[in-house]
mmCIF file of C-alpha atoms in Angstrom:
data_model
loop_
_atom_site.group_PDB
_atom_site.id
_atom_site.type_symbol
_atom_site.label_atom_id
_atom_site.label_comp_id
_atom_site.label_asym_id
_atom_site.label_seq_id
_atom_site.Cartn_x
_atom_site.Cartn_y
_atom_site.Cartn_z
ATOM 1 C CA MET A 1 112.503 65.303 258.961
ATOM 2 C CA ALA A 2 110.578 67.035 256.165
ATOM 3 C CA ALA A 3 112.288 64.980 253.474
ATOM 4 C CA GLN A 4 111.466 61.782 255.346
ATOM 5 C CA LYS A 5 107.794 62.744 255.612
ATOM 6 C CA ILE A 6 107.642 63.595 251.917
ATOM 7 C CA ASN A 7 109.107 60.203 251.039
ATOM 8 C CA GLU A 8 106.551 58.514 253.319
ATOM 9 C CA ALA A 9 103.774 60.434 251.581
ATOM 10 C CA HIS A 10 104.923 59.233 248.170
ATOM 11 C CA ASP A 11 105.080 55.654 249.465
ATOM 12 C CA HIS A 12 101.450 55.926 250.576
ATOM 13 C CA ILE A 13 100.454 57.338 247.173
ATOM 14 C CA ALA A 14 102.225 54.450 245.426
ATOM 15 C CA LYS A 15 100.272 51.993 247.615
ATOM 16 C CA ALA A 16 97.036 53.829 246.830
ATOM 17 C CA GLU A 17 97.682 53.538 243.106
ATOM 18 C CA LYS A 18 98.230 49.794 243.465
ATOM 19 C CA TYR A 19 94.877 49.458 245.248
ATOM 20 C CA LEU A 20 93.202 51.256 242.356
ATOM 21 C CA LYS A 21 94.599 48.945 239.679
ATOM 22 C CA THR A 22 92.470 46.120 238.339
ATOM 23 C CA SER A 23 93.555 42.793 236.879
ATOM 24 C CA LEU A 24 92.162 39.457 235.713
ATOM 25 C CA THR A 25 91.795 38.395 239.335
ATOM 26 C CA LYS A 26 90.772 41.816 240.740
ATOM 27 C CA TRP A 27 87.916 43.330 238.783
ATOM 28 C CA LYS A 28 87.140 46.308 240.990
ATOM 29 C CA PRO A 29 89.434 48.984 242.427
ATOM 30 C CA ASP A 30 89.798 48.948 246.218
ATOM 31 C CA PHE A 31 88.549 52.502 246.842
ATOM 32 C CA ASP A 32 88.469 52.079 250.624
ATOM 33 C CA SER A 33 92.155 51.165 250.897
ATOM 34 C CA ALA A 34 93.170 53.792 248.337
ATOM 35 C CA ALA A 35 91.325 56.485 250.303
ATOM 36 C CA SER A 36 93.067 55.371 253.491
ATOM 37 C CA GLU A 37 96.494 55.624 251.848
ATOM 38 C CA TYR A 38 95.764 59.089 250.474
ATOM 39 C CA ALA A 39 94.669 60.187 253.959
ATOM 40 C CA LYS A 40 98.013 58.999 255.354
ATOM 41 C CA ALA A 41 99.860 60.743 252.527
ATOM 42 C CA ALA A 42 98.010 63.969 253.277
ATOM 43 C CA VAL A 43 99.086 63.885 256.930
ATOM 44 C CA CYS A 44 102.711 63.299 255.887
ATOM 45 C CA PHE A 45 102.618 66.236 253.463
ATOM 46 C CA LYS A 46 100.999 68.408 256.128
ATOM 47 C CA ASN A 47 103.717 67.553 258.653
ATOM 48 C CA ALA A 48 106.326 68.420 256.015
ATOM 49 C CA LYS A 49 104.548 71.754 255.467
ATOM 50 C CA GLN A 50 103.839 70.816 251.826
ATOM 51 C CA TYR A 51 100.338 72.261 251.972
ATOM 52 C CA GLU A 52 99.448 72.210 248.284
ATOM 53 C CA GLN A 53 100.359 68.529 248.022
ATOM 54 C CA ALA A 54 98.463 67.856 251.238
ATOM 55 C CA THR A 55 95.409 69.562 249.741
ATOM 56 C CA ASP A 56 95.634 67.402 246.640
ATOM 57 C CA ALA A 57 95.968 64.223 248.732
ATOM 58 C CA TYR A 58 92.933 65.108 250.859
ATOM 59 C CA LEU A 59 90.893 65.772 247.714
ATOM 60 C CA LYS A 60 92.002 62.420 246.289
ATOM 61 C CA GLU A 61 90.899 60.799 249.548
ATOM 62 C CA ALA A 62 87.530 62.559 249.214
ATOM 63 C CA GLU A 63 87.182 61.358 245.622
ATOM 64 C CA TYR A 64 87.696 57.703 246.573
ATOM 65 C CA GLN A 65 85.571 57.972 249.722
ATOM 66 C CA THR A 66 82.811 59.221 247.411
ATOM 67 C CA GLU A 67 83.369 56.275 245.054
ATOM 68 C CA ASN A 68 83.190 54.003 248.099
ATOM 69 C CA LYS A 69 79.867 55.663 249.124
ATOM 70 C CA THR A 70 81.383 56.657 252.497
ATOM 71 C CA LEU A 71 80.079 60.193 252.114
ATOM 72 C CA PHE A 72 80.636 61.325 255.703
ATOM 73 C CA HIS A 73 84.361 60.571 255.388
ATOM 74 C CA ALA A 74 84.444 62.285 251.980
ATOM 75 C CA ALA A 75 83.027 65.437 253.535
ATOM 76 C CA LYS A 76 85.594 65.305 256.355
ATOM 77 C CA ALA A 77 88.426 64.956 253.825
ATOM 78 C CA ILE A 78 87.164 67.994 251.932
ATOM 79 C CA GLU A 79 87.042 69.902 255.214
ATOM 80 C CA GLN A 80 90.694 68.992 255.838
ATOM 81 C CA ALA A 81 91.578 70.078 252.304
ATOM 82 C CA GLY A 82 89.934 73.411 253.055
ATOM 83 C CA MET A 83 92.217 73.896 256.040
ATOM 84 C CA MET A 84 95.261 73.287 253.827
ATOM 85 C CA MET A 85 94.120 75.756 251.163
ATOM 86 C CA LYS A 86 94.657 78.654 253.551
ATOM 87 C CA ASN A 87 98.396 78.021 253.262
ATOM 88 C CA GLY A 88 98.569 77.639 249.475
ATOM 89 C CA THR A 89 98.854 80.088 246.597
ATOM 90 C CA PRO A 90 95.591 81.828 245.535
ATOM 91 C CA ASP A 91 95.405 80.022 242.184
ATOM 92 C CA THR A 92 95.921 76.621 243.740
ATOM 93 C CA ALA A 93 93.408 77.391 246.485
ATOM 94 C CA ALA A 94 90.749 78.486 243.991
ATOM 95 C CA MET A 95 91.200 75.406 241.811
ATOM 96 C CA ALA A 96 91.120 73.168 244.883
ATOM 97 C CA LEU A 97 87.916 74.851 246.067
ATOM 98 C CA ASP A 98 86.386 74.176 242.652
ATOM 99 C CA ARG A 99 87.402 70.509 242.819
ATOM 100 C CA ALA A 100 86.048 70.261 246.343
ATOM 101 C CA GLY A 101 82.756 71.779 245.202
ATOM 102 C CA LYS A 102 82.390 69.172 242.449
ATOM 103 C CA LEU A 103 83.101 66.369 244.906
ATOM 104 C CA ILE A 104 80.695 67.601 247.576
ATOM 105 C CA GLU A 105 77.793 68.374 245.176
ATOM 106 C CA PRO A 106 76.305 64.847 245.314
ATOM 107 C CA ILE A 107 76.537 64.925 249.113
ATOM 108 C CA ASN A 108 75.701 68.469 250.185
ATOM 109 C CA LEU A 109 74.497 71.192 247.796
ATOM 110 C CA GLU A 110 74.706 73.914 250.453
ATOM 111 C CA LYS A 111 78.382 73.190 251.086
ATOM 112 C CA ALA A 112 79.063 73.098 247.343
ATOM 113 C CA VAL A 113 77.532 76.582 246.979
ATOM 114 C CA ASP A 114 79.819 77.856 249.722
ATOM 115 C CA LEU A 115 82.914 76.315 248.092
ATOM 116 C CA TYR A 116 82.104 77.711 244.624
ATOM 117 C CA GLN A 117 81.477 81.173 246.066
ATOM 118 C CA LYS A 118 84.777 81.057 247.915
ATOM 119 C CA ALA A 119 86.558 79.985 244.724
ATOM 120 C CA ALA A 120 84.911 82.905 242.906
ATOM 121 C CA GLY A 121 86.110 85.284 245.615
ATOM 122 C CA VAL A 122 89.703 84.068 245.323
ATOM 123 C CA PHE A 123 89.687 84.407 241.520
ATOM 124 C CA GLU A 124 88.070 87.845 241.750
ATOM 125 C CA ASN A 125 90.746 89.046 244.176
ATOM 126 C CA GLU A 126 93.336 87.951 241.618
ATOM 127 C CA ASP A 127 91.486 89.896 238.851
ATOM 128 C CA ARG A 128 90.723 86.668 237.022
ATOM 129 C CA LEU A 129 87.133 87.578 236.252
ATOM 130 C CA ARG A 130 86.464 84.882 233.642
ATOM 131 C CA GLN A 131 87.297 82.157 236.146
ATOM 132 C CA ALA A 132 85.450 84.014 238.914
ATOM 133 C CA VAL A 133 82.235 84.301 236.908
ATOM 134 C CA GLU A 134 82.386 80.604 236.008
ATOM 135 C CA MET A 135 82.467 79.735 239.719
ATOM 136 C CA LEU A 136 79.627 82.180 240.436
ATOM 137 C CA GLY A 137 77.559 80.511 237.728
ATOM 138 C CA LYS A 138 77.940 77.128 239.430
ATOM 139 C CA ALA A 139 76.830 78.623 242.741
ATOM 140 C CA SER A 140 73.853 80.410 241.151
ATOM 141 C CA ARG A 141 72.537 77.216 239.541
ATOM 142 C CA LEU A 142 72.718 75.337 242.822
ATOM 143 C CA LEU A 143 70.965 78.174 244.693
ATOM 144 C CA VAL A 144 68.116 77.893 242.183
ATOM 145 C CA ARG A 145 68.026 74.109 242.652
ATOM 146 C CA LEU A 146 67.831 74.666 246.412
ATOM 147 C CA ARG A 147 65.022 77.208 245.832
ATOM 148 C CA ARG A 148 67.016 79.851 247.689
ATOM 149 C CA LEU A 149 65.731 82.374 245.174
ATOM 150 C CA ASP A 150 66.476 85.582 247.077
ATOM 151 C CA GLU A 151 70.142 84.587 247.239
ATOM 152 C CA ALA A 152 70.066 83.360 243.648
ATOM 153 C CA SER A 153 68.821 86.753 242.430
ATOM 154 C CA VAL A 154 71.789 88.459 244.128
ATOM 155 C CA ALA A 155 74.248 85.889 242.750
ATOM 156 C CA VAL A 156 72.953 86.182 239.164
ATOM 157 C CA LEU A 157 73.116 89.986 239.325
ATOM 158 C CA LYS A 158 76.767 89.716 240.359
ATOM 159 C CA GLU A 159 77.388 87.336 237.446
ATOM 160 C CA LYS A 160 75.715 89.736 235.024
ATOM 161 C CA ASN A 161 77.786 92.691 236.252
ATOM 162 C CA MET A 162 80.961 90.637 235.911
ATOM 163 C CA TYR A 163 80.069 89.650 232.345
ATOM 164 C CA LYS A 164 79.448 93.344 231.669
ATOM 165 C CA ASP A 165 82.926 94.177 233.016
ATOM 166 C CA ILE A 166 84.552 91.713 230.613
ATOM 167 C CA GLU A 167 82.206 92.923 227.816
ATOM 168 C CA ASN A 168 80.571 89.547 227.198
ATOM 169 C CA PHE A 169 77.211 91.100 226.391
ATOM 170 C CA PRO A 170 75.463 87.983 224.980
ATOM 171 C CA MET A 171 75.970 86.349 228.395
ATOM 172 C CA CYS A 172 74.510 89.474 230.027
ATOM 173 C CA PHE A 173 71.379 88.897 227.910
ATOM 174 C CA LYS A 174 71.142 85.285 229.149
ATOM 175 C CA LYS A 175 71.568 86.396 232.749
ATOM 176 C CA THR A 176 68.755 88.923 232.297
ATOM 177 C CA THR A 177 66.470 86.052 231.267
ATOM 178 C CA VAL A 178 67.497 84.088 234.363
ATOM 179 C CA GLN A 179 66.880 87.162 236.533
ATOM 180 C CA VAL A 180 63.378 87.568 235.111
ATOM 181 C CA LEU A 181 62.513 83.912 235.767
ATOM 182 C CA ILE A 182 63.819 84.079 239.323
ATOM 183 C CA HIS A 183 61.937 87.291 240.114
ATOM 184 C CA LEU A 184 58.680 85.992 238.638
ATOM 185 C CA HIS A 185 59.003 82.838 240.741
ATOM 186 C CA ARG A 186 59.429 85.199 243.688
ATOM 187 C CA ALA A 187 56.183 86.901 242.530
ATOM 188 C CA ASP A 188 58.114 90.163 242.099
ATOM 189 C CA TYR A 189 56.985 91.466 238.711
ATOM 190 C CA VAL A 190 58.420 94.939 239.404
ATOM 191 C CA ALA A 191 61.948 93.559 239.923
ATOM 192 C CA ALA A 192 61.641 91.394 236.800
ATOM 193 C CA ASP A 193 60.516 94.355 234.700
ATOM 194 C CA LYS A 194 63.329 96.509 236.101
ATOM 195 C CA CYS A 195 65.928 93.936 235.011
ATOM 196 C CA VAL A 196 64.700 94.120 231.430
ATOM 197 C CA ARG A 197 64.480 97.926 231.436
ATOM 198 C CA GLU A 198 68.049 98.236 232.736
ATOM 199 C CA SER A 199 69.332 95.740 230.158
ATOM 200 C CA TYR A 200 68.379 98.065 227.308
ATOM 201 C CA SER A 201 71.570 99.986 228.164
ATOM 202 C CA LEU A 202 73.577 96.915 227.080
ATOM 203 C CA PRO A 203 74.891 97.049 223.494
ATOM 204 C CA GLY A 204 72.728 94.878 221.242
ATOM 205 C CA TYR A 205 70.023 94.007 223.755
ATOM 206 C CA SER A 206 67.289 96.117 222.153
ATOM 207 C CA GLY A 207 65.542 94.042 219.482
ATOM 208 C CA SER A 208 67.466 90.890 220.362
ATOM 209 C CA GLU A 209 65.739 87.513 220.601
ATOM 210 C CA ASP A 210 66.286 87.629 224.355
ATOM 211 C CA SER A 211 64.670 91.043 224.821
ATOM 212 C CA VAL A 212 61.658 90.200 222.644
ATOM 213 C CA ALA A 213 61.086 86.985 224.592
ATOM 214 C CA MET A 214 61.272 88.761 227.948
ATOM 215 C CA GLU A 215 58.929 91.567 226.860
ATOM 216 C CA THR A 216 56.446 88.940 225.656
ATOM 217 C CA LEU A 217 56.807 86.934 228.869
ATOM 218 C CA LEU A 218 56.317 89.976 231.097
ATOM 219 C CA GLN A 219 53.267 91.083 229.115
ATOM 220 C CA GLY A 220 51.716 87.621 229.386
ATOM 221 C CA TYR A 221 52.456 87.405 233.098
ATOM 222 C CA ASP A 222 51.076 90.897 233.780
ATOM 223 C CA GLU A 223 47.890 90.212 231.812
ATOM 224 C CA GLN A 224 47.517 86.705 233.296
ATOM 225 C CA ASP A 225 47.654 85.277 229.799
ATOM 226 C CA GLU A 226 48.769 81.746 230.535
ATOM 227 C CA ASP A 227 48.942 80.739 226.870
ATOM 228 C CA GLN A 228 51.436 83.502 226.140
ATOM 229 C CA VAL A 229 53.547 82.640 229.203
ATOM 230 C CA TYR A 230 53.454 78.960 228.218
ATOM 231 C CA ARG A 231 54.607 79.681 224.654
ATOM 232 C CA VAL A 232 57.589 81.761 225.776
ATOM 233 C CA CYS A 233 58.621 79.363 228.551
ATOM 234 C CA ASN A 234 58.465 76.382 226.178
ATOM 235 C CA SER A 235 60.365 78.128 223.380
ATOM 236 C CA PRO A 236 63.830 76.755 222.501
ATOM 237 C CA LEU A 237 65.451 79.923 223.873
ATOM 238 C CA LEU A 238 64.348 79.018 227.411
ATOM 239 C CA LYS A 239 63.985 75.246 227.199
ATOM 240 C CA TYR A 240 67.628 74.775 226.237
ATOM 241 C CA MET A 241 69.156 76.874 228.992
ATOM 242 C CA ASP A 242 71.043 75.152 231.821
ATOM 243 C CA ASN A 243 68.768 72.499 233.261
ATOM 244 C CA ASP A 244 68.069 74.276 236.563
ATOM 245 C CA TYR A 245 66.990 77.416 234.703
ATOM 246 C CA ALA A 246 64.961 75.504 232.111
ATOM 247 C CA LYS A 247 63.016 73.957 234.995
ATOM 248 C CA LEU A 248 62.290 77.451 236.311
ATOM 249 C CA ALA A 249 60.844 78.375 232.924
ATOM 250 C CA LEU A 250 58.782 75.214 232.517
ATOM 251 C CA SER A 251 57.311 75.480 236.015
ATOM 252 C CA LEU A 252 56.365 79.171 235.812
ATOM 253 C CA ARG A 253 52.689 79.942 236.399
ATOM 254 C CA VAL A 254 50.831 83.245 236.256
ATOM 255 C CA PRO A 255 49.321 84.578 239.500
ATOM 256 C CA GLY A 256 46.124 82.737 240.366
ATOM 257 C CA GLY A 257 46.743 80.353 237.483
ATOM 258 C CA GLY A 258 46.268 76.625 237.287
ATOM 259 C CA THR A 259 44.215 76.325 234.111
ATOM 260 C CA LYS A 260 44.613 78.109 230.824
ATOM 261 C CA LYS A 261 42.858 81.390 230.322
ATOM 262 C CA LYS A 262 39.826 81.251 228.074
ATOM 263 C CA LYS A 263 39.966 83.637 225.149
ATOM 264 C CA ALA A 264 36.289 84.519 224.814
ATOM 265 C CA ALA A 265 36.627 88.033 226.270
ATOM 266 C CA ALA A 266 40.386 88.438 226.001
ATOM 267 C CA ALA A 267 42.031 91.532 224.515
ATOM 268 C CA PRO A 268 42.988 91.278 220.815
ATOM 269 C CA GLN A 269 46.742 91.158 221.644
ATOM 270 C CA GLY A 270 46.225 88.104 223.813
ATOM 271 C CA GLY A 271 47.831 85.912 221.140
ATOM 272 C CA ALA A 272 46.600 84.084 218.096
ATOM 273 C CA GLY A 273 46.017 80.376 217.810
ATOM 274 C CA GLY A 274 44.008 77.991 219.903
ATOM 275 C CA ALA A 275 44.954 77.217 223.473
ATOM 276 C CA PRO A 276 46.697 73.868 223.963
ATOM 277 C CA GLU A 277 45.154 71.222 226.134
ATOM 278 C CA GLU A 278 45.445 71.799 229.867
ATOM 279 C CA ASP A 279 47.560 68.672 230.293
ATOM 280 C CA ASP A 280 50.191 70.135 227.963
ATOM 281 C CA TYR A 281 50.598 73.135 230.239
ATOM 282 C CA GLU A 282 50.769 71.094 233.388
ATOM 283 C CA GLY A 283 53.595 68.959 232.038
ATOM 284 C CA GLY A 284 56.569 70.867 233.480
ATOM 285 C CA LEU A 285 59.783 69.348 234.763
ATOM 286 C CA CYS A 286 59.356 70.466 238.371
#
């Protein structure tokens, strides 16, 4: 019975591959039919208790449903794949969760966050911290994009601690910068300052480009010096971070801000050089 079902599954996959081929008379792949065949293959594998192959078939179905713009059916296929993962090996489950997250991102960011976090949990349980922290990073970026900043601050802290465990200190520095930006967007200067203070225990952080930038940013924010905040947030160090974090930097404003601070009565350390035009400051990516 199992062998028969496995053979049926492979027949459906062969049909799916034919639907995906193009020729002189068929310019576009038939994603709809290919998705249907992969769905049938997945059921056959499931009935044969070949759960890892069933997972792969469901994810293939989801991929082609996405190509076909039938996003509801893509989401359902990913859901089915998730059910199969519970029966697979941890490594396979984690990689499948990652694939599912990539597929669902264009459809549902919240679900993608959940899938990446689950993948991170599986890798972490297997003591594969480098893979776990990569998955956490994907979840953190999406949480920022969703403006779920309280959750993002927790996720980035977990990332930073994991990088500390594997002694990747330069990445700890980058995560400190992300923490500061998130906390300042949450209007929590105290938490932002604490992140920087605690990071001085990391080897190499003191005097680094990252620490100098964050000290300058915090000073500007605390003193409501919008020019100083603008300069730091538009520096290459912050502008060339991952896009979601760069947007956080470029959209940061000081409390009560909106126009640049005039320098007539400012303290001497307020920064040299003339203030840019207001329009320059308002030109963020948010």
